[in-house]
PDB file of C-alpha atoms in Angstrom:
ATOM      1  CA  MET A  20      -4.212  11.145  30.988  1.00 40.00           C
ATOM      2  CA  THR A  21      -5.607  14.109  29.070  1.00 44.00           C
ATOM      3  CA  THR A  22      -9.191  15.240  29.459  1.00 47.00           C
ATOM      4  CA  ALA A  23      -9.882  15.412  25.699  1.00 59.00           C
ATOM      5  CA  GLU A  24     -11.953  12.505  24.489  1.00 70.00           C
ATOM      6  CA  PRO A  25     -10.228  10.638  21.615  1.00 74.00           C
ATOM      7  CA  ASP A  26     -11.878  10.872  18.215  1.00 81.00           C
ATOM      8  CA  TRP A  27     -13.774   7.728  17.176  1.00 82.00           C
ATOM      9  CA  SER A  28     -11.546   7.309  14.126  1.00 84.00           C
ATOM     10  CA  LEU A  29      -8.627   6.653  16.485  1.00 87.00           C
ATOM     11  CA  TRP A  30     -10.547   3.910  18.266  1.00 87.00           C
ATOM     12  CA  ARG A  31     -11.556   2.426  14.928  1.00 87.00           C
ATOM     13  CA  SER A  32      -7.936   2.274  13.778  1.00 86.00           C
ATOM     14  CA  PHE A  33      -6.863   0.817  17.137  1.00 88.00           C
ATOM     15  CA  ALA A  34      -9.456  -1.964  16.903  1.00 87.00           C
ATOM     16  CA  ALA A  35      -8.405  -2.772  13.320  1.00 86.00           C
ATOM     17  CA  VAL A  36      -4.748  -3.142  14.310  1.00 87.00           C
ATOM     18  CA  VAL A  37      -5.635  -5.466  17.197  1.00 86.00           C
ATOM     19  CA  GLU A  38      -8.011  -7.507  15.025  1.00 84.00           C
ATOM     20  CA  HIS A  39      -5.778  -7.819  11.953  1.00 83.00           C
ATOM     21  CA  GLY A  40      -2.439  -8.063  13.754  1.00 79.00           C
ATOM     22  CA  SER A  41      -0.435  -5.439  11.871  1.00 82.00           C
ATOM     23  CA  LEU A  42      -0.567  -1.890  10.592  1.00 84.00           C
ATOM     24  CA  SER A  43      -0.405  -3.025   6.969  1.00 84.00           C
ATOM     25  CA  ALA A  44      -3.309  -5.487   7.287  1.00 82.00           C
ATOM     26  CA  ALA A  45      -5.389  -2.962   9.245  1.00 82.00           C
ATOM     27  CA  ALA A  46      -4.693  -0.287   6.637  1.00 83.00           C
ATOM     28  CA  ARG A  47      -5.908  -2.584   3.854  1.00 81.00           C
ATOM     29  CA  ALA A  48      -9.063  -3.445   5.813  1.00 77.00           C
ATOM     30  CA  LEU A  49      -9.928   0.216   6.457  1.00 80.00           C
ATOM     31  CA  GLY A  50      -8.788   1.564   3.104  1.00 79.00           C
ATOM     32  CA  LEU A  51      -6.274   3.898   4.769  1.00 82.00           C
ATOM     33  CA  SER A  52      -2.514   4.275   4.434  1.00 84.00           C
ATOM     34  CA  GLN A  53      -0.153   2.558   6.846  1.00 85.00           C
ATOM     35  CA  PRO A  54       1.372   5.882   8.019  1.00 87.00           C
ATOM     36  CA  THR A  55      -2.126   7.176   8.788  1.00 87.00           C
ATOM     37  CA  LEU A  56      -2.849   4.097  10.913  1.00 83.00           C
ATOM     38  CA  GLY A  57       0.458   4.596  12.711  1.00 85.00           C
ATOM     39  CA  ARG A  58      -0.385   8.214  13.493  1.00 89.00           C
ATOM     40  CA  HIS A  59      -3.834   7.188  14.755  1.00 89.00           C
ATOM     41  CA  VAL A  60      -2.308   4.657  17.156  1.00 87.00           C
ATOM     42  CA  GLU A  61       0.225   7.171  18.436  1.00 88.00           C
ATOM     43  CA  ALA A  62      -2.458   9.849  18.869  1.00 89.00           C
ATOM     44  CA  LEU A  63      -4.683   7.479  20.832  1.00 88.00           C
ATOM     45  CA  GLU A  64      -1.815   6.438  23.089  1.00 86.00           C
ATOM     46  CA  ALA A  65      -1.017  10.105  23.704  1.00 87.00           C
ATOM     47  CA  ALA A  66      -4.660  10.932  24.441  1.00 86.00           C
ATOM     48  CA  LEU A  67      -5.020   8.022  26.877  1.00 88.00           C
ATOM     49  CA  GLY A  68      -1.569   8.336  28.381  1.00 86.00           C
ATOM     50  CA  VAL A  69      -0.908   4.604  28.094  1.00 86.00           C
ATOM     51  CA  ALA A  70       1.060   2.329  25.777  1.00 89.00           C
ATOM     52  CA  LEU A  71      -1.284   0.188  23.716  1.00 88.00           C
ATOM     53  CA  PHE A  72       1.288  -1.722  21.657  1.00 88.00           C
ATOM     54  CA  GLU A  73       4.812  -2.998  22.105  1.00 86.00           C
ATOM     55  CA  ARG A  74       7.014  -2.142  19.120  1.00 80.00           C
ATOM     56  CA  THR A  75       8.890  -5.293  18.115  1.00 76.00           C
ATOM     57  CA  LEU A  76      10.769  -6.454  15.034  1.00 72.00           C
ATOM     58  CA  ALA A  77       7.730  -8.556  14.183  1.00 69.00           C
ATOM     59  CA  GLY A  78       5.404  -5.551  14.362  1.00 72.00           C
ATOM     60  CA  LEU A  79       2.965  -4.210  16.950  1.00 80.00           C
ATOM     61  CA  LYS A  80       2.051  -6.460  19.856  1.00 85.00           C
ATOM     62  CA  PRO A  81      -1.052  -5.431  21.881  1.00 86.00           C
ATOM     63  CA  THR A  82      -0.412  -4.769  25.560  1.00 89.00           C
ATOM     64  CA  ASP A  83      -2.673  -6.164  28.271  1.00 88.00           C
ATOM     65  CA  THR A  84      -4.378  -2.773  28.419  1.00 88.00           C
ATOM     66  CA  ALA A  85      -5.052  -2.895  24.663  1.00 86.00           C
ATOM     67  CA  LEU A  86      -6.587  -6.355  24.927  1.00 87.00           C
ATOM     68  CA  LYS A  87      -8.867  -5.163  27.744  1.00 87.00           C
ATOM     69  CA  LEU A  88      -9.960  -2.137  25.718  1.00 88.00           C
ATOM     70  CA  PHE A  89     -10.547  -4.062  22.513  1.00 86.00           C
ATOM     71  CA  GLU A  90     -13.779  -5.815  23.566  1.00 85.00           C
ATOM     72  CA  PRO A  91     -15.725  -2.665  24.542  1.00 87.00           C
ATOM     73  CA  VAL A  92     -14.451  -0.895  21.412  1.00 84.00           C
ATOM     74  CA  ALA A  93     -15.512  -3.835  19.226  1.00 80.00           C
ATOM     75  CA  GLY A  94     -18.888  -3.799  20.990  1.00 78.00           C
ATOM     76  CA  ALA A  95     -19.253  -0.094  20.220  1.00 76.00           C
ATOM     77  CA  GLN A  96     -18.495  -0.794  16.561  1.00 74.00           C
ATOM     78  CA  ARG A  97     -21.217  -3.426  16.452  1.00 73.00           C
ATOM     79  CA  ALA A  98     -23.673  -1.049  18.145  1.00 71.00           C
ATOM     80  CA  LEU A  99     -22.897   1.732  15.655  1.00 70.00           C
ATOM     81  CA  SER A 100     -23.332  -0.686  12.743  1.00 66.00           C
ATOM     82  CA  GLU A 101     -26.687  -1.752  14.165  1.00 64.00           C
ATOM     83  CA  ALA A 102     -27.759   1.885  14.545  1.00 64.00           C
ATOM     84  CA  ALA A 103     -26.792   2.563  10.923  1.00 65.00           C
ATOM     85  CA  LEU A 104     -28.795  -0.469   9.821  1.00 56.00           C
ATOM     86  CA  MET A 105     -31.854   0.726  11.742  1.00 61.00           C
ATOM     87  CA  ALA A 106     -31.583   4.190  10.201  1.00 60.00           C
ATOM     88  CA  GLU A 107     -31.132   2.682   6.750  1.00 57.00           C
ATOM     89  CA  GLY A 108     -34.145   0.452   7.265  1.00 54.00           C
ATOM     90  CA  SER A 109     -36.379   3.438   7.989  1.00 53.00           C
ATOM     91  CA  SER A 110     -35.587   5.073   4.657  1.00 52.00           C
ATOM     92  CA  ALA A 111     -38.626   5.360   2.386  1.00 53.00           C
ATOM     93  CA  ALA A 112     -36.827   6.785  -0.660  1.00 58.00           C
ATOM     94  CA  LEU A 113     -36.228   4.880  -3.885  1.00 75.00           C
ATOM     95  CA  ALA A 114     -32.945   6.742  -4.314  1.00 82.00           C
ATOM     96  CA  GLY A 115     -29.402   6.303  -3.109  1.00 89.00           C
ATOM     97  CA  SER A 116     -27.169   3.277  -3.533  1.00 90.00           C
ATOM     98  CA  VAL A 117     -27.346  -0.469  -2.867  1.00 93.00           C
ATOM     99  CA  ARG A 118     -24.215  -2.582  -2.442  1.00 92.00           C
ATOM    100  CA  ILE A 119     -24.463  -6.151  -3.763  1.00 94.00           C
ATOM    101  CA  THR A 120     -21.882  -8.872  -3.256  1.00 92.00           C
ATOM    102  CA  ALA A 121     -21.705 -12.162  -5.146  1.00 93.00           C
ATOM    103  CA  SER A 122     -19.112 -14.693  -6.257  1.00 92.00           C
ATOM    104  CA  THR A 123     -16.777 -13.608  -9.032  1.00 93.00           C
ATOM    105  CA  VAL A 124     -18.412 -15.957 -11.539  1.00 94.00           C
ATOM    106  CA  MET A 125     -21.898 -14.678 -10.697  1.00 94.00           C
ATOM    107  CA  SER A 126     -20.674 -11.079 -10.728  1.00 95.00           C
ATOM    108  CA  HIS A 127     -18.836 -11.324 -14.047  1.00 95.00           C
ATOM    109  CA  TYR A 128     -21.006 -13.679 -16.097  1.00 94.00           C
ATOM    110  CA  VAL A 129     -24.531 -13.832 -14.621  1.00 94.00           C
ATOM    111  CA  LEU A 130     -25.428 -10.587 -12.865  1.00 96.00           C
ATOM    112  CA  PRO A 131     -24.553  -7.887 -15.471  1.00 95.00           C
ATOM    113  CA  PRO A 132     -27.701  -8.308 -17.632  1.00 94.00           C
ATOM    114  CA  LEU A 133     -29.854  -8.603 -14.498  1.00 95.00           C
ATOM    115  CA  LEU A 134     -28.335  -5.427 -13.066  1.00 95.00           C
ATOM    116  CA  GLY A 135     -29.048  -3.747 -16.397  1.00 94.00           C
ATOM    117  CA  GLU A 136     -32.726  -4.563 -15.950  1.00 92.00           C
ATOM    118  CA  LEU A 137     -32.609  -3.193 -12.393  1.00 92.00           C
ATOM    119  CA  ARG A 138     -31.079   0.074 -13.584  1.00 92.00           C
ATOM    120  CA  ARG A 139     -33.779   0.501 -16.207  1.00 92.00           C
ATOM    121  CA  SER A 140     -36.599  -0.162 -13.746  1.00 89.00           C
ATOM    122  CA  LEU A 141     -35.060   1.766 -10.800  1.00 91.00           C
ATOM    123  CA  PRO A 142     -32.899   4.530 -12.330  1.00 92.00           C
ATOM    124  CA  GLY A 143     -32.731   6.484  -9.063  1.00 92.00           C
ATOM    125  CA  ILE A 144     -30.750   3.750  -7.314  1.00 94.00           C
ATOM    126  CA  ALA A 145     -27.002   3.426  -7.881  1.00 94.00           C
ATOM    127  CA  LEU A 146     -25.682  -0.137  -7.724  1.00 95.00           C
ATOM    128  CA  GLU A 147     -22.340  -1.128  -6.213  1.00 94.00           C
ATOM    129  CA  LEU A 148     -21.126  -4.627  -7.124  1.00 94.00           C
ATOM    130  CA  VAL A 149     -18.549  -6.432  -4.968  1.00 91.00           C
ATOM    131  CA  PRO A 150     -17.236  -9.568  -6.727  1.00 91.00           C
ATOM    132  CA  SER A 151     -15.857 -11.782  -3.978  1.00 87.00           C
ATOM    133  CA  ASP A 152     -15.447 -15.502  -3.400  1.00 82.00           C
ATOM    134  CA  SER A 153     -15.217 -14.885   0.332  1.00 77.00           C
ATOM    135  CA  ALA A 154     -18.287 -14.240   2.490  1.00 71.00           C
ATOM    136  CA  GLU A 155     -18.731 -10.478   2.766  1.00 62.00           C
ATOM    137  CA  ASN A 156     -20.047  -9.548   6.204  1.00 65.00           C
ATOM    138  CA  LEU A 157     -23.615  -8.296   5.909  1.00 66.00           C
ATOM    139  CA  LEU A 158     -23.718  -7.689   9.661  1.00 59.00           C
ATOM    140  CA  LEU A 159     -21.041  -4.986   9.440  1.00 61.00           C
ATOM    141  CA  ARG A 160     -22.479  -3.394   6.280  1.00 63.00           C
ATOM    142  CA  GLU A 161     -19.763  -4.579   3.933  1.00 77.00           C
ATOM    143  CA  ALA A 162     -22.715  -5.222   1.608  1.00 87.00           C
ATOM    144  CA  ASP A 163     -26.466  -4.610   1.678  1.00 91.00           C
ATOM    145  CA  ILE A 164     -27.503  -7.688  -0.299  1.00 93.00           C
ATOM    146  CA  ALA A 165     -25.585 -10.916  -0.868  1.00 93.00           C
ATOM    147  CA  VAL A 166     -26.000 -13.643  -3.459  1.00 94.00           C
ATOM    148  CA  ARG A 167     -24.723 -16.711  -1.627  1.00 92.00           C
ATOM    149  CA  MET A 168     -23.903 -20.176  -2.947  1.00 90.00           C
ATOM    150  CA  PHE A 169     -24.727 -21.611   0.483  1.00 88.00           C
ATOM    151  CA  ARG A 170     -27.454 -21.133   3.078  1.00 88.00           C
ATOM    152  CA  PRO A 171     -26.735 -18.186   5.408  1.00 84.00           C
ATOM    153  CA  THR A 172     -27.157 -19.166   9.056  1.00 81.00           C
ATOM    154  CA  GLN A 173     -26.934 -15.880  10.987  1.00 79.00           C
ATOM    155  CA  LEU A 174     -30.167 -15.126  12.840  1.00 72.00           C
ATOM    156  CA  GLU A 175     -29.891 -11.426  11.958  1.00 81.00           C
ATOM    157  CA  LEU A 176     -30.233 -12.181   8.236  1.00 85.00           C
ATOM    158  CA  ILE A 177     -33.263 -12.713   6.058  1.00 88.00           C
ATOM    159  CA  ALA A 178     -32.513 -15.213   3.305  1.00 91.00           C
ATOM    160  CA  ARG A 179     -34.451 -17.175   0.740  1.00 93.00           C
ATOM    161  CA  LYS A 180     -33.397 -19.952  -1.565  1.00 94.00           C
ATOM    162  CA  LEU A 181     -33.797 -19.006  -5.208  1.00 94.00           C
ATOM    163  CA  GLY A 182     -32.930 -22.337  -6.775  1.00 94.00           C
ATOM    164  CA  GLU A 183     -29.961 -24.434  -7.771  1.00 94.00           C
ATOM    165  CA  ILE A 184     -27.263 -24.225 -10.427  1.00 94.00           C
ATOM    166  CA  PRO A 185     -26.356 -27.490 -12.180  1.00 93.00           C
ATOM    167  CA  ILE A 186     -22.604 -28.152 -12.237  1.00 94.00           C
ATOM    168  CA  VAL A 187     -21.043 -30.223 -15.005  1.00 94.00           C
ATOM    169  CA  ALA A 188     -17.637 -31.534 -16.021  1.00 95.00           C
ATOM    170  CA  CYS A 189     -16.624 -29.713 -19.173  1.00 97.00           C
ATOM    171  CA  ALA A 190     -13.858 -28.944 -21.645  1.00 97.00           C
ATOM    172  CA  HIS A 191     -13.365 -26.953 -24.829  1.00 98.00           C
ATOM    173  CA  GLU A 192     -13.695 -28.807 -28.125  1.00 98.00           C
ATOM    174  CA  SER A 193     -10.057 -27.936 -28.952  1.00 97.00           C
ATOM    175  CA  TYR A 194      -8.864 -29.862 -25.885  1.00 98.00           C
ATOM    176  CA  LEU A 195     -11.140 -32.828 -26.657  1.00 97.00           C
ATOM    177  CA  ALA A 196      -9.863 -32.900 -30.237  1.00 97.00           C
ATOM    178  CA  ARG A 197      -6.304 -33.259 -28.918  1.00 96.00           C
ATOM    179  CA  ARG A 198      -6.880 -35.620 -25.997  1.00 96.00           C
ATOM    180  CA  GLY A 199     -10.229 -37.268 -26.573  1.00 95.00           C
ATOM    181  CA  ALA A 200     -13.163 -37.333 -24.167  1.00 95.00           C
ATOM    182  CA  PRO A 201     -13.156 -39.334 -20.906  1.00 95.00           C
ATOM    183  CA  GLN A 202     -15.621 -42.224 -20.931  1.00 93.00           C
ATOM    184  CA  ALA A 203     -15.741 -42.800 -17.159  1.00 91.00           C
ATOM    185  CA  ALA A 204     -14.959 -40.792 -14.029  1.00 89.00           C
ATOM    186  CA  GLY A 205     -11.710 -42.706 -13.529  1.00 89.00           C
ATOM    187  CA  ASP A 206     -10.491 -41.480 -16.915  1.00 93.00           C
ATOM    188  CA  LEU A 207     -10.285 -37.933 -15.529  1.00 92.00           C
ATOM    189  CA  LEU A 208      -7.043 -38.834 -13.770  1.00 92.00           C
ATOM    190  CA  HIS A 209      -5.429 -39.346 -17.184  1.00 94.00           C
ATOM    191  CA  HIS A 210      -6.413 -35.881 -18.395  1.00 96.00           C
ATOM    192  CA  ASP A 211      -5.256 -32.334 -17.714  1.00 96.00           C
ATOM    193  CA  LEU A 212      -7.475 -31.243 -14.857  1.00 96.00           C
ATOM    194  CA  VAL A 213      -8.070 -27.587 -13.999  1.00 97.00           C
ATOM    195  CA  GLY A 214      -8.884 -26.950 -10.343  1.00 94.00           C
ATOM    196  CA  PHE A 215      -8.322 -24.914  -7.215  1.00 94.00           C
ATOM    197  CA  ASP A 216      -4.932 -24.177  -5.697  1.00 93.00           C
ATOM    198  CA  ARG A 217      -5.454 -23.771  -1.922  1.00 90.00           C
ATOM    199  CA  SER A 218      -9.192 -24.383  -1.757  1.00 90.00           C
ATOM    200  CA  ASP A 219     -10.267 -28.002  -1.209  1.00 89.00           C
ATOM    201  CA  LEU A 220     -13.830 -27.420  -2.462  1.00 89.00           C
ATOM    202  CA  ILE A 221     -13.527 -29.680  -5.528  1.00 91.00           C
ATOM    203  CA  ILE A 222     -11.524 -32.329  -3.651  1.00 91.00           C
ATOM    204  CA  GLY A 223     -14.046 -32.398  -0.788  1.00 91.00           C
ATOM    205  CA  THR A 224     -17.009 -32.637  -3.164  1.00 89.00           C
ATOM    206  CA  ALA A 225     -15.371 -35.450  -5.108  1.00 87.00           C
ATOM    207  CA  ARG A 226     -14.633 -37.332  -1.894  1.00 87.00           C
ATOM    208  CA  ARG A 227     -18.281 -37.096  -0.825  1.00 88.00           C
ATOM    209  CA  MET A 228     -19.156 -38.570  -4.209  1.00 86.00           C
ATOM    210  CA  GLY A 229     -16.808 -41.489  -3.558  1.00 83.00           C
ATOM    211  CA  PHE A 230     -14.195 -40.256  -6.020  1.00 84.00           C
ATOM    212  CA  GLU A 231     -10.681 -39.530  -4.775  1.00 86.00           C
ATOM    213  CA  LEU A 232      -8.873 -36.469  -6.087  1.00 89.00           C
ATOM    214  CA  ARG A 233      -5.645 -34.907  -4.842  1.00 90.00           C
ATOM    215  CA  ARG A 234      -4.242 -31.438  -5.358  1.00 92.00           C
ATOM    216  CA  SER A 235      -1.466 -32.941  -7.482  1.00 92.00           C
ATOM    217  CA  ASP A 236      -4.105 -34.312  -9.893  1.00 93.00           C
ATOM    218  CA  PHE A 237      -4.780 -30.735 -11.055  1.00 95.00           C
ATOM    219  CA  VAL A 238      -2.080 -29.704 -13.519  1.00 95.00           C
ATOM    220  CA  LEU A 239      -3.484 -26.166 -13.685  1.00 96.00           C
ATOM    221  CA  ARG A 240      -4.425 -24.604 -10.350  1.00 96.00           C
ATOM    222  CA  THR A 241      -5.942 -21.248  -9.416  1.00 96.00           C
ATOM    223  CA  ASP A 242      -8.196 -20.017  -6.618  1.00 93.00           C
ATOM    224  CA  SER A 243      -9.798 -17.505  -8.965  1.00 93.00           C
ATOM    225  CA  GLN A 244     -13.048 -18.985 -10.229  1.00 94.00           C
ATOM    226  CA  THR A 245     -13.188 -16.626 -13.198  1.00 95.00           C
ATOM    227  CA  ALA A 246      -9.593 -17.435 -14.145  1.00 96.00           C
ATOM    228  CA  MET A 247     -10.468 -21.137 -13.978  1.00 96.00           C
ATOM    229  CA  TRP A 248     -13.380 -20.613 -16.352  1.00 97.00           C
ATOM    230  CA  GLU A 249     -11.169 -18.705 -18.799  1.00 97.00           C
ATOM    231  CA  LEU A 250      -8.552 -21.480 -18.675  1.00 97.00           C
ATOM    232  CA  LEU A 251     -11.232 -24.013 -19.566  1.00 97.00           C
ATOM    233  CA  LYS A 252     -12.516 -21.859 -22.433  1.00 97.00           C
ATOM    234  CA  ALA A 253      -8.928 -21.598 -23.726  1.00 97.00           C
ATOM    235  CA  GLY A 254      -8.785 -25.393 -24.072  1.00 97.00           C
ATOM    236  CA  LEU A 255      -6.271 -26.059 -21.322  1.00 97.00           C
ATOM    237  CA  GLY A 256      -8.057 -29.001 -19.730  1.00 97.00           C
ATOM    238  CA  ILE A 257     -11.136 -30.458 -18.060  1.00 97.00           C
ATOM    239  CA  GLY A 258     -12.838 -28.822 -15.106  1.00 96.00           C
ATOM    240  CA  PHE A 259     -16.190 -28.088 -13.519  1.00 95.00           C
ATOM    241  CA  ALA A 260     -18.473 -25.155 -14.267  1.00 95.00           C
ATOM    242  CA  GLN A 261     -22.043 -23.949 -14.234  1.00 94.00           C
ATOM    243  CA  ALA A 262     -24.095 -25.793 -16.858  1.00 93.00           C
ATOM    244  CA  GLY A 263     -25.629 -22.543 -18.110  1.00 92.00           C
ATOM    245  CA  LEU A 264     -22.234 -21.006 -18.797  1.00 94.00           C
ATOM    246  CA  VAL A 265     -21.057 -24.141 -20.604  1.00 96.00           C
ATOM    247  CA  ARG A 266     -24.183 -24.173 -22.753  1.00 93.00           C
ATOM    248  CA  GLU A 267     -23.725 -20.552 -23.845  1.00 93.00           C
ATOM    249  CA  ALA A 268     -19.930 -20.519 -24.374  1.00 96.00           C
ATOM    250  CA  PRO A 269     -18.828 -21.252 -27.971  1.00 96.00           C
ATOM    251  CA  GLY A 270     -16.858 -24.488 -28.220  1.00 97.00           C
ATOM    252  CA  MET A 271     -17.468 -25.629 -24.648  1.00 97.00           C
ATOM    253  CA  GLN A 272     -18.825 -29.150 -24.230  1.00 97.00           C
ATOM    254  CA  VAL A 273     -20.120 -31.237 -21.350  1.00 96.00           C
ATOM    255  CA  VAL A 274     -18.069 -34.368 -20.678  1.00 96.00           C
ATOM    256  CA  LEU A 275     -19.279 -37.355 -18.652  1.00 91.00           C
ATOM    257  CA  PRO A 276     -22.943 -36.230 -18.810  1.00 89.00           C
ATOM    258  CA  GLY A 277     -23.891 -38.992 -16.365  1.00 84.00           C
ATOM    259  CA  PHE A 278     -21.408 -37.743 -13.756  1.00 84.00           C
ATOM    260  CA  ALA A 279     -23.823 -36.385 -11.126  1.00 82.00           C
ATOM    261  CA  VAL A 280     -22.047 -33.405  -9.562  1.00 88.00           C
ATOM    262  CA  PRO A 281     -24.013 -31.858  -6.651  1.00 90.00           C
ATOM    263  CA  PRO A 282     -25.622 -28.568  -7.746  1.00 92.00           C
ATOM    264  CA  LEU A 283     -24.882 -25.211  -6.134  1.00 92.00           C
ATOM    265  CA  GLU A 284     -27.649 -23.711  -4.036  1.00 94.00           C
ATOM    266  CA  VAL A 285     -28.340 -20.021  -4.644  1.00 95.00           C
ATOM    267  CA  TRP A 286     -29.563 -17.856  -1.764  1.00 95.00           C
ATOM    268  CA  LEU A 287     -30.388 -14.168  -1.570  1.00 94.00           C
ATOM    269  CA  ALA A 288     -29.709 -12.531   1.798  1.00 92.00           C
ATOM    270  CA  THR A 289     -29.942  -9.148   3.506  1.00 91.00           C
ATOM    271  CA  HIS A 290     -29.910  -7.877   7.063  1.00 87.00           C
ATOM    272  CA  ARG A 291     -33.226  -7.991   8.885  1.00 83.00           C
ATOM    273  CA  GLU A 292     -33.017  -4.270   9.690  1.00 79.00           C
ATOM    274  CA  LEU A 293     -32.447  -3.382   6.023  1.00 81.00           C
ATOM    275  CA  PHE A 294     -35.444  -5.362   4.811  1.00 78.00           C
ATOM    276  CA  THR A 295     -37.753  -2.484   5.761  1.00 80.00           C
ATOM    277  CA  SER A 296     -35.907  -0.014   3.502  1.00 84.00           C
ATOM    278  CA  ARG A 297     -37.893   0.591   0.309  1.00 86.00           C
ATOM    279  CA  ARG A 298     -34.672   0.943  -1.660  1.00 89.00           C
ATOM    280  CA  ILE A 299     -33.121  -2.279  -0.383  1.00 90.00           C
ATOM    281  CA  ARG A 300     -36.395  -4.190  -0.611  1.00 90.00           C
ATOM    282  CA  ALA A 301     -36.977  -3.041  -4.191  1.00 92.00           C
ATOM    283  CA  ILE A 302     -33.558  -4.279  -5.324  1.00 94.00           C
ATOM    284  CA  TYR A 303     -33.845  -7.449  -3.210  1.00 93.00           C
ATOM    285  CA  ASP A 304     -37.207  -8.394  -4.729  1.00 93.00           C
ATOM    286  CA  ARG A 305     -36.329  -7.576  -8.331  1.00 93.00           C
ATOM    287  CA  LEU A 306     -32.906  -9.224  -8.132  1.00 94.00           C
ATOM    288  CA  GLY A 307     -34.514 -12.304  -6.590  1.00 93.00           C
ATOM    289  CA  GLU A 308     -37.067 -12.445  -9.402  1.00 93.00           C
ATOM    290  CA  GLY A 309     -34.400 -12.055 -12.079  1.00 93.00           C
ATOM    291  CA  LEU A 310     -32.146 -14.719 -10.592  1.00 94.00           C
ATOM    292  CA  THR A 311     -35.069 -17.111 -10.083  1.00 93.00           C
ATOM    293  CA  ASN A 312     -36.006 -16.773 -13.760  1.00 91.00           C
ATOM    294  CA  HIS A 313     -32.355 -17.252 -14.780  1.00 90.00           C
ATOM    295  CA  LEU A 314     -32.046 -20.414 -12.675  1.00 90.00           C
ATOM    296  CA  ALA A 315     -35.274 -21.825 -14.082  1.00 89.00           C
ATOM    297  CA  ARG A 316     -34.027 -21.162 -17.607  1.00 85.00           C
ATOM    298  CA  ILE A 317     -30.625 -22.834 -17.177  1.00 81.00           C
ATOM    299  CA  GLY A 318     -32.210 -25.766 -15.334  1.00 70.00           C
ATOM    300  CA  ARG A 319     -34.334 -26.737 -18.306  1.00 63.00           C
TER     301      ARG A 319
END
């Protein structure tokens, strides 16, 4: 084994390959190229004087030594993330950047005017928006602030409920002109339904309401929420959307107004350590106020 201590970037790449299972997946997670990840792994093995992965046709398989090393390396990553959070939380400046993550629908159709107001009131703060329908990890600083459609449960997070978004069954008037409007929930099965592909969110919600839906009942399927909304606006069928968006979109109409779909909860979350940062707190408070006003408006 050599006496030179391996650079942290090599350990970081090593941990990503173990965690994600392949060079390609690790490269995507770290935003690096696959050849760079390969060189990092080889350099770390050379520095340590041990083989960390078995090269197989299926890819890289961690050795027993690699699996033993992974836990302390992952622990070091968590400790460094926590240190960065503590340093960030001590910042008193209303300058820099704040990274916000929210669902694609919220990011594309709800947040832009609210972020415009934030930029006007806090011009020294740059805003980074991460549209994602998966839960970005606040604990590892993949975002500073998250708009969640569910209650965050991690003890390290500070979260508050801002309100609820009414969800309605809807369709474009062009579709209703061709096919007519359903008069009862059971009529939906005789219409072109637009829904998720792999996600069972709509199916699970319908089942809890006592209404059975199957994946095959959706003749148009996509796991992109914004694509689903655009399909509905194009008159391709009946689906479910935020009542506020339906109200403001030309030609969109609510169908089955008595069909009580559970609303979406809206939560605003940040890491406890970041809550003391003036920059983060300023965006957190103003974004919370803007979203609360928006939810009150669409709920009327």
